[in-house]
mmCIF file of C-alpha atoms in Angstrom:
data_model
loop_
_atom_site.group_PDB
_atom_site.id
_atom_site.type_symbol
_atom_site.label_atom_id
_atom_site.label_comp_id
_atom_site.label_asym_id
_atom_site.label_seq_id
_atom_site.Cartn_x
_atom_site.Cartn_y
_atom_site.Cartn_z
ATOM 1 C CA UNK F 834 11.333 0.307 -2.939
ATOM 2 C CA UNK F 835 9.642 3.377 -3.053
ATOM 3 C CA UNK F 836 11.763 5.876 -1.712
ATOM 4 C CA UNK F 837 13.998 4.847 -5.184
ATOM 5 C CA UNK F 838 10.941 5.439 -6.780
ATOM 6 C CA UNK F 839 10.404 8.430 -5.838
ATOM 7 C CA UNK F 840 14.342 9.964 -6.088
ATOM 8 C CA UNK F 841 13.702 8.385 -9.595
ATOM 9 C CA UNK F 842 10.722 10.512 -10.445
ATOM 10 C CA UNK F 843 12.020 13.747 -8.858
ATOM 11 C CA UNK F 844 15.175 13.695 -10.658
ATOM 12 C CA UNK F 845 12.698 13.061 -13.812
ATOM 13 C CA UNK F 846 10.443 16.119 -12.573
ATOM 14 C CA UNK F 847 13.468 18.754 -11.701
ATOM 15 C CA UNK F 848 15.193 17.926 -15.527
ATOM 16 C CA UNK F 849 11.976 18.138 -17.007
ATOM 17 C CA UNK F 850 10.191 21.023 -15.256
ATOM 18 C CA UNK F 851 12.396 22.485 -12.404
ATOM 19 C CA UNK F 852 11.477 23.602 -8.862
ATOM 20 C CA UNK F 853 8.112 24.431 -8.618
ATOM 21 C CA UNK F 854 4.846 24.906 -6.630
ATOM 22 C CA UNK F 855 4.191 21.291 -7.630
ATOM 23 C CA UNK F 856 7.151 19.601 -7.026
ATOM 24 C CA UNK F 857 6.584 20.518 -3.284
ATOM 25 C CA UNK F 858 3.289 19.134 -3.519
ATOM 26 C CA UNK F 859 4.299 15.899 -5.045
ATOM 27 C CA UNK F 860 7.623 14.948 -3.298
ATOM 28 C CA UNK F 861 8.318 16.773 0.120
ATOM 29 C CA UNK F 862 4.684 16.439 1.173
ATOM 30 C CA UNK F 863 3.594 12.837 3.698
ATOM 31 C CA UNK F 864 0.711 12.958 2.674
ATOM 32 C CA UNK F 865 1.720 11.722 -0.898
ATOM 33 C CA UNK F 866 2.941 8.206 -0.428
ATOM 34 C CA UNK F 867 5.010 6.343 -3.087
ATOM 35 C CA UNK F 868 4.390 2.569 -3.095
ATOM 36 C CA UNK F 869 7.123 -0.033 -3.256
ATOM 37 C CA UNK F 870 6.235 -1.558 -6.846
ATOM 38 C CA UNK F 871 5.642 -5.606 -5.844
ATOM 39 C CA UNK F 872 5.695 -8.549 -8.833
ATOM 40 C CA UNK F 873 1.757 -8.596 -10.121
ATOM 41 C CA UNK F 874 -0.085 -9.624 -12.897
ATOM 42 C CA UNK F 875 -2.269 -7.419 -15.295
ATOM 43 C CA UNK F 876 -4.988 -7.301 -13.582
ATOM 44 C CA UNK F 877 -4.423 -8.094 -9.676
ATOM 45 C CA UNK F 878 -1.745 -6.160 -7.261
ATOM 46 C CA UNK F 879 0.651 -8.341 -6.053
ATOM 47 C CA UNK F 880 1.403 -8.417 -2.307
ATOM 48 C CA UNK F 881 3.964 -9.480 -0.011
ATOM 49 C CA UNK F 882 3.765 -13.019 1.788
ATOM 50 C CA UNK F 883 3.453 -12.568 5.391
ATOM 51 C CA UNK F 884 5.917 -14.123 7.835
ATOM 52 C CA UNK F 885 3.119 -16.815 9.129
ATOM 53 C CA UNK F 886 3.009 -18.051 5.519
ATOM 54 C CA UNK F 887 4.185 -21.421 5.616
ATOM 55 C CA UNK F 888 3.960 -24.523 2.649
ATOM 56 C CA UNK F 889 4.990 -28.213 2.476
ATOM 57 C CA UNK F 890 9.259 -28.954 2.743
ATOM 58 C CA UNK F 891 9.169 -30.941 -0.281
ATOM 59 C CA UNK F 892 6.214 -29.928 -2.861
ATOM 60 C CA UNK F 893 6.156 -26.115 -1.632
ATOM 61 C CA UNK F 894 3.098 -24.511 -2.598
ATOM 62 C CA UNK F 895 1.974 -27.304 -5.056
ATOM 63 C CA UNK F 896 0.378 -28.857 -1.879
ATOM 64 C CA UNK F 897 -1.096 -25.373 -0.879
ATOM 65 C CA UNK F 898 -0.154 -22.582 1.705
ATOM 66 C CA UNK F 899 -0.964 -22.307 5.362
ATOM 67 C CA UNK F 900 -1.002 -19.564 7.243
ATOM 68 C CA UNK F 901 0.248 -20.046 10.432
ATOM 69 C CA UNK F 902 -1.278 -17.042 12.239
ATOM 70 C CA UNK F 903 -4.206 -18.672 13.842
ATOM 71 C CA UNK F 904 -2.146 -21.430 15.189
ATOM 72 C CA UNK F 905 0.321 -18.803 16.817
ATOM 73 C CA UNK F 906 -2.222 -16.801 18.163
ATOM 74 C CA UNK F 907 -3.561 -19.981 19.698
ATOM 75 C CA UNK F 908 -0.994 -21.411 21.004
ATOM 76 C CA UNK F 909 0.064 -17.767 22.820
ATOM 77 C CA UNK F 910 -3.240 -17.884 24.023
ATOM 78 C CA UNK F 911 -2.740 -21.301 25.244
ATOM 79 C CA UNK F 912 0.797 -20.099 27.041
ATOM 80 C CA UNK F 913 -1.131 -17.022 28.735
ATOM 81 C CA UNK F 914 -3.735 -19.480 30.405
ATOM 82 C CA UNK F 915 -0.985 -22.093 31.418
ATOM 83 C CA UNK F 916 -1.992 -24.312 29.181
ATOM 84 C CA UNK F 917 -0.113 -27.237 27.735
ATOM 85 C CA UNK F 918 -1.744 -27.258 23.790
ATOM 86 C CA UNK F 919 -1.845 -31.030 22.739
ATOM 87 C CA UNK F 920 -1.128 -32.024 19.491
ATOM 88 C CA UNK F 921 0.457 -29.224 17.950
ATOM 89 C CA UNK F 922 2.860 -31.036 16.057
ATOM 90 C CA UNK F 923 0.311 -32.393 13.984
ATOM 91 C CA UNK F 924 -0.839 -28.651 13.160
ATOM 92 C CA UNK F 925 2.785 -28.100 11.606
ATOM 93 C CA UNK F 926 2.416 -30.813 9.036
ATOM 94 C CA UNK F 927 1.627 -30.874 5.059
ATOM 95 C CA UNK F 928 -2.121 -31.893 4.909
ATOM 96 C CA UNK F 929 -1.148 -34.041 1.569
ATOM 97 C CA UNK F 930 1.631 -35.882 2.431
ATOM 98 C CA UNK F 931 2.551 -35.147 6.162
ATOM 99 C CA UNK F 932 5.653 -33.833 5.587
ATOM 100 C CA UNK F 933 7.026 -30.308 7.563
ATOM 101 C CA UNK F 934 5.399 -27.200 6.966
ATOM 102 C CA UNK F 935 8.150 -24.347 6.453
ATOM 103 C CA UNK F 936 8.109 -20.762 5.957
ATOM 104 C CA UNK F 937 7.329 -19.705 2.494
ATOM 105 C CA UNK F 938 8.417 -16.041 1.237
ATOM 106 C CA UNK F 939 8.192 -14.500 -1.796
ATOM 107 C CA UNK F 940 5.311 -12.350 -3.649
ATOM 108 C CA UNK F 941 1.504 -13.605 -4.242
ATOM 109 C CA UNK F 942 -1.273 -11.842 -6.108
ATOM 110 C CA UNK F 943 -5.351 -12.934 -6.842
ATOM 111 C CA UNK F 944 -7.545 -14.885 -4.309
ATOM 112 C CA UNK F 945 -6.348 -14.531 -0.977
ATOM 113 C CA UNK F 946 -7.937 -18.156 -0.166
ATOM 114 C CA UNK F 947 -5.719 -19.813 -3.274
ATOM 115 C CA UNK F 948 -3.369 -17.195 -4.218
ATOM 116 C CA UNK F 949 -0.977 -17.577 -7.364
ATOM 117 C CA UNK F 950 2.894 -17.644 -5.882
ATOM 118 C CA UNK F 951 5.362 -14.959 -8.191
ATOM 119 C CA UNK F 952 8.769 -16.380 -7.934
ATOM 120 C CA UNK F 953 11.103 -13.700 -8.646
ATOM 121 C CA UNK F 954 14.025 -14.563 -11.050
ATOM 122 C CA UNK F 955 17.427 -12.713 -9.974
ATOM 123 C CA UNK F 956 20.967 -12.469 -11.534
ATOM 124 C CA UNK F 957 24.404 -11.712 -10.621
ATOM 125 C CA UNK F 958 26.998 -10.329 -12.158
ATOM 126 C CA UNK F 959 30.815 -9.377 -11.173
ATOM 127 C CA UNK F 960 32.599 -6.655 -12.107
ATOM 128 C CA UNK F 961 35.871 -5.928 -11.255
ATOM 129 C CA UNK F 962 37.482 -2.037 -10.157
ATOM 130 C CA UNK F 963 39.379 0.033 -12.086
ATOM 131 C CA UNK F 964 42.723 1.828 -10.907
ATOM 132 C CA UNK F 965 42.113 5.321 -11.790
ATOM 133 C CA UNK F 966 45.594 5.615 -12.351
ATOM 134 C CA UNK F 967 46.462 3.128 -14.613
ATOM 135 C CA UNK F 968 42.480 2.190 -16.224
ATOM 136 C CA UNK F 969 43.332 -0.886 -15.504
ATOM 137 C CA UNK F 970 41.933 -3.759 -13.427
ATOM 138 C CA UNK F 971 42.442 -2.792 -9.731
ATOM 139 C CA UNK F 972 44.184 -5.778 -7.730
ATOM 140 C CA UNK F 973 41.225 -6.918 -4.863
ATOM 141 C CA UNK F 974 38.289 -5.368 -6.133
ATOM 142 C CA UNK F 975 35.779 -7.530 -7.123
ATOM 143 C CA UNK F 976 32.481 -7.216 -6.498
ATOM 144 C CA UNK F 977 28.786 -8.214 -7.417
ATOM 145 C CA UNK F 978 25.370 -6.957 -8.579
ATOM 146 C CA UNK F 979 22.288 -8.403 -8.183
ATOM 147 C CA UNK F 980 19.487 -7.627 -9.881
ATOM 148 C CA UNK F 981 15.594 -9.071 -11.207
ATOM 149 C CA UNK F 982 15.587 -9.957 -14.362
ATOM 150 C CA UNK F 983 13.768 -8.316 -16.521
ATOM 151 C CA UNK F 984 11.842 -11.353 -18.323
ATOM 152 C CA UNK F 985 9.960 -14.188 -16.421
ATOM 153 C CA UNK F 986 10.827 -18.076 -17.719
ATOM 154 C CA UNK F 987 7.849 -17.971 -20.051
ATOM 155 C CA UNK F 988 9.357 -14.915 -21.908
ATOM 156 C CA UNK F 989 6.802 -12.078 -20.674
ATOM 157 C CA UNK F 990 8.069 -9.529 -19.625
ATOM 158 C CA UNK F 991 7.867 -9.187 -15.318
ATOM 159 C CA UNK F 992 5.231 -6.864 -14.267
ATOM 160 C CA UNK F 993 5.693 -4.279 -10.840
ATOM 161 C CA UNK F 994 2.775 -2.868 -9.552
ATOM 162 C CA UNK F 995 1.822 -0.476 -6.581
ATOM 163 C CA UNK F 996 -0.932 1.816 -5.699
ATOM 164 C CA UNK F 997 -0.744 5.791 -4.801
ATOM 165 C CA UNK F 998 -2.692 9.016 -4.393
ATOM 166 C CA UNK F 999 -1.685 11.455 -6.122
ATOM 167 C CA UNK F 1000 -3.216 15.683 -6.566
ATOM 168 C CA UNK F 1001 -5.021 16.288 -8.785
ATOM 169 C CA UNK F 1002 -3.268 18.699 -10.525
ATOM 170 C CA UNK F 1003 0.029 17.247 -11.222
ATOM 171 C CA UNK F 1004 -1.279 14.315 -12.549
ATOM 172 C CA UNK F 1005 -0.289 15.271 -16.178
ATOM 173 C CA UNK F 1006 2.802 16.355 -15.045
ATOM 174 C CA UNK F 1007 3.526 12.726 -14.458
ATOM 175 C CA UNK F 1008 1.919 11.083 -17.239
ATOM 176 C CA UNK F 1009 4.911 13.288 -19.034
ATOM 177 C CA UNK F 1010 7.506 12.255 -17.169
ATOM 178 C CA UNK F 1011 6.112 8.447 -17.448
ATOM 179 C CA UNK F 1012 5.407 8.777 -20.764
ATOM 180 C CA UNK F 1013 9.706 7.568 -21.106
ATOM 181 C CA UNK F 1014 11.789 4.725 -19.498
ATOM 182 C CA UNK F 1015 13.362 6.078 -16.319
ATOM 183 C CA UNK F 1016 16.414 4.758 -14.252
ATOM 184 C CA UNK F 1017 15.947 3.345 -11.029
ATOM 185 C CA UNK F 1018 18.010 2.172 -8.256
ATOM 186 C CA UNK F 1019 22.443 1.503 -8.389
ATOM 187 C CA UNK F 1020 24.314 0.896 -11.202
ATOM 188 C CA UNK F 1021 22.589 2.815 -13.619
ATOM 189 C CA UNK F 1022 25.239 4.513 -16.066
ATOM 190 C CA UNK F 1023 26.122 0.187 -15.926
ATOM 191 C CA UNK F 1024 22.570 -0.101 -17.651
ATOM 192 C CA UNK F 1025 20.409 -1.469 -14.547
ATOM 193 C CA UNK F 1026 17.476 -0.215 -13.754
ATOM 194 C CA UNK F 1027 15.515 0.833 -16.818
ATOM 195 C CA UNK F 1028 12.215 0.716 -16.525
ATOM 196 C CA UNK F 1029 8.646 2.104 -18.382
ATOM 197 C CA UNK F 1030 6.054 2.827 -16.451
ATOM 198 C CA UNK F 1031 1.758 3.228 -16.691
ATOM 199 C CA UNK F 1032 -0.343 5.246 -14.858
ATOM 200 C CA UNK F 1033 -3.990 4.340 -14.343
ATOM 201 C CA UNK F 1034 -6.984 5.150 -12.394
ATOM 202 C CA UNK F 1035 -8.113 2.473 -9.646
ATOM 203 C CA UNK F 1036 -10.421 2.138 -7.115
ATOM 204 C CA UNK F 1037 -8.926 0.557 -3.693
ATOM 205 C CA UNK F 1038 -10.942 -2.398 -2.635
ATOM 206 C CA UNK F 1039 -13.213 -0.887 0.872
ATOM 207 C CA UNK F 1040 -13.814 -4.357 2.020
ATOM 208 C CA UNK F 1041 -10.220 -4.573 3.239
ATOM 209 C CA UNK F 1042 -10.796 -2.164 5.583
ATOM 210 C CA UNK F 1043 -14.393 -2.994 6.602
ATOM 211 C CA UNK F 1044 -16.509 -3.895 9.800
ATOM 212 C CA UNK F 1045 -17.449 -7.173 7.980
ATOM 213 C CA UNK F 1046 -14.243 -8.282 7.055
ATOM 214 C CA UNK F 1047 -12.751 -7.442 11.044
ATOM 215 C CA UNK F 1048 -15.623 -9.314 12.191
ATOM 216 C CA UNK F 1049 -15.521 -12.339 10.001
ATOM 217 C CA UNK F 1050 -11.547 -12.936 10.716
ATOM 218 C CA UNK F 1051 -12.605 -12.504 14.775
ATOM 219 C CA UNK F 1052 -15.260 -15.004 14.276
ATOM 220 C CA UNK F 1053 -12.492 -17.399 12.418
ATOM 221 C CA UNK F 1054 -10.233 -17.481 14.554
ATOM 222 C CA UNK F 1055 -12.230 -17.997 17.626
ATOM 223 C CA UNK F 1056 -13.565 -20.955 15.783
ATOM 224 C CA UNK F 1057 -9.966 -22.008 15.035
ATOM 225 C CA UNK F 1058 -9.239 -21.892 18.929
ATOM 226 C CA UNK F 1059 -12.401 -23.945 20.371
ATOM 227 C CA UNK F 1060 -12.007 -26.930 17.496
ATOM 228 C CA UNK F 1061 -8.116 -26.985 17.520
ATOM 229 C CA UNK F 1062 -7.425 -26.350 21.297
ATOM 230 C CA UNK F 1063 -10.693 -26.118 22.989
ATOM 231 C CA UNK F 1064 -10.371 -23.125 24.231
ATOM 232 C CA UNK F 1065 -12.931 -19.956 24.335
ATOM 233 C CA UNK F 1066 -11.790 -16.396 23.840
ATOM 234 C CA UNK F 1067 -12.905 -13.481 24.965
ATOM 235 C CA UNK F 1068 -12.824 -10.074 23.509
ATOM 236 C CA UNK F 1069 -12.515 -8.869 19.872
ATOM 237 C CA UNK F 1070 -9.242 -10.383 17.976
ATOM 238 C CA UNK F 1071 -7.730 -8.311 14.896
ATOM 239 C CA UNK F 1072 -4.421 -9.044 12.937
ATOM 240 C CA UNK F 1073 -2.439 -5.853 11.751
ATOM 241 C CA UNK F 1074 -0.976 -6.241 8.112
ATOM 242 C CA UNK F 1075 2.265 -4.384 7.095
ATOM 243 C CA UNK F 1076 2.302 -3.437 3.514
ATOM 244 C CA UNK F 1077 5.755 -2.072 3.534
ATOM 245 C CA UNK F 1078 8.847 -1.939 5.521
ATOM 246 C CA UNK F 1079 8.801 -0.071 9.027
ATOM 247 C CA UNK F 1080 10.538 0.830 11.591
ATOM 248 C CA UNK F 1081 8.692 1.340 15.059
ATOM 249 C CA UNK F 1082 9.981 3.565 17.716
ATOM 250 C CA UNK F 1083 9.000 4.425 21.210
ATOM 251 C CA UNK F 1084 8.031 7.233 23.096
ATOM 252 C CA UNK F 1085 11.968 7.866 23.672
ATOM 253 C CA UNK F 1086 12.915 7.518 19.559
ATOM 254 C CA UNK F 1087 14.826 3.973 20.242
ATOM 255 C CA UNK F 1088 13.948 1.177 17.967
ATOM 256 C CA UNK F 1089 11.010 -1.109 19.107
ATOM 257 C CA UNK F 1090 9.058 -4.191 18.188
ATOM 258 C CA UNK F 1091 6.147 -3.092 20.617
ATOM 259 C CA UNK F 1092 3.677 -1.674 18.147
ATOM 260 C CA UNK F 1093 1.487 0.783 19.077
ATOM 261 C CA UNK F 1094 -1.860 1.589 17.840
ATOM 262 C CA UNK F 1095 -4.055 4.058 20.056
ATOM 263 C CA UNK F 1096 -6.560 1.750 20.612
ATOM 264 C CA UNK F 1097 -7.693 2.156 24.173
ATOM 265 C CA UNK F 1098 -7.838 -1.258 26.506
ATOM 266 C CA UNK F 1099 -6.000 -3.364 23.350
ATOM 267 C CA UNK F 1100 -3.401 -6.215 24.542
ATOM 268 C CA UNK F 1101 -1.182 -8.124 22.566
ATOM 269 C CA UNK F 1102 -1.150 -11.623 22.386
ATOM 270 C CA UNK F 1103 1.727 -12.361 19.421
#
């Protein structure tokens, strides 16, 4: 997560250079955001699967991924209109083989239209408590810690990536502090959590934020509604894309799962 990774690099930054004018800058200012660090390979960032991914029960994603997005969308659409969608069992079947879709999670990086799946490899292990008193094995404590392995199945060593802004001028000041393994996350005087770090320059990709690329997934999935359910939408559709963990809130402060965006005249439809 990165809120660990940033308690990792303050800690770094206040033993290595104490509080200063930079450390502000760098760690109590929003504006700097640090990213949750996802599996990747060298060259792509790796994402999160969305919850509308979904792949076949039995072959998983050896017979593809769906995204299931359209067909919610259409299918609340359907629901607004009181309309009975026909069919739509057949939409929630493996193209290959017929068998159940299901919901797929896990990490994906490289070409959104046939993406490469990271399975994340993950290990337990139990320790037991120690009496204080006696430093001995404490009756009813046992307890367990999971945590990713630090090699994928081939051997290579499992790559976390993430992207940031950072000022200018304290750029070198984190190089330095990169420049060793740090600690992150619980358990570390047990030896979890090392990890060694790179810094690079990189350019974020525009088109994901770009007219074209809002226009092209309206057109889609308008498309997606007239062959699929016959139906002919009106309006401009857009999909929002969390790339981190949230939590909404009202105009009161209490917990929602009503987003809200500013837009003016916008209505939800999933």
């Amino acid at each position: 997560p990165g809120s660990s990774l940033r308690g990792a690099l303050a800690r770094g930054y206040l033993d290595t250079f104490g509080i200063d004018g930079d450390f502000e800058k760098l760690f109590l200012n929003e504006n700097v955001v640090f990213p949750n660090l996802y599996p990747s390979s060298k060259d792509t960032q790796g994402y999160v699967l969305p919850l509308t991914a979904a792949a076949c029960k039995r072959r998983k994603e050896a017979h593809g991924i769906e995204d299931a997005l359209y067909l919610k969308g259409a299918v609340a659409l359907c629901e607004e209109k009181g309309i009975i969608p026909n069919g739509i069992d057949n939409y929630c079947l493996c193209e290959k083989c017929r068998q159940d879709l299901r919901p797929l999670q896990g990490y994906w990086y490289g070409d959104v239209k046939s993406p490469e799946i990271v399975k994340v490899s993950k290990s337990l292990r139990l320790h037991t408590g120690i009496d204080r008193a006696t430093e001995t094995v404490k009756e009813d404590i046992l307890y367990g810690i999971e945590a990713i392995n630090s090699k994928e199945k081939n051997g290579e060593n499992i790559l976390l990536s993430g992207c940031t802004q950072l000022p200018e001028p304290s750029i070198d000041k984190i190089r330095q502090l990169l420049s060793e393994p740090l600690f992150i996350g619980k358990a570390k005087t047990r030896g979890y959590g090392e990890v060694e770090f790179s810094l690079k320059e990189d350019i974020p990709p525009q088109e994901m934020l770009s007219t074209e690329r809002l226009k092209e997934w309206d057109e889609s999935f308008k498309t997606y509604c007239k062959e699929k359910f016959d139906l002919n939408p009106e309006g401009f559709y857009f999909a929002i894309t969390f790339q981190s963990d949230a939590i909404l809130i009202d105009r009161f402060l209490s917990p929602t799962l009503e987003l809200t965006i500013g837009f003016n005249n916008t209505e939800y439809i999933l």
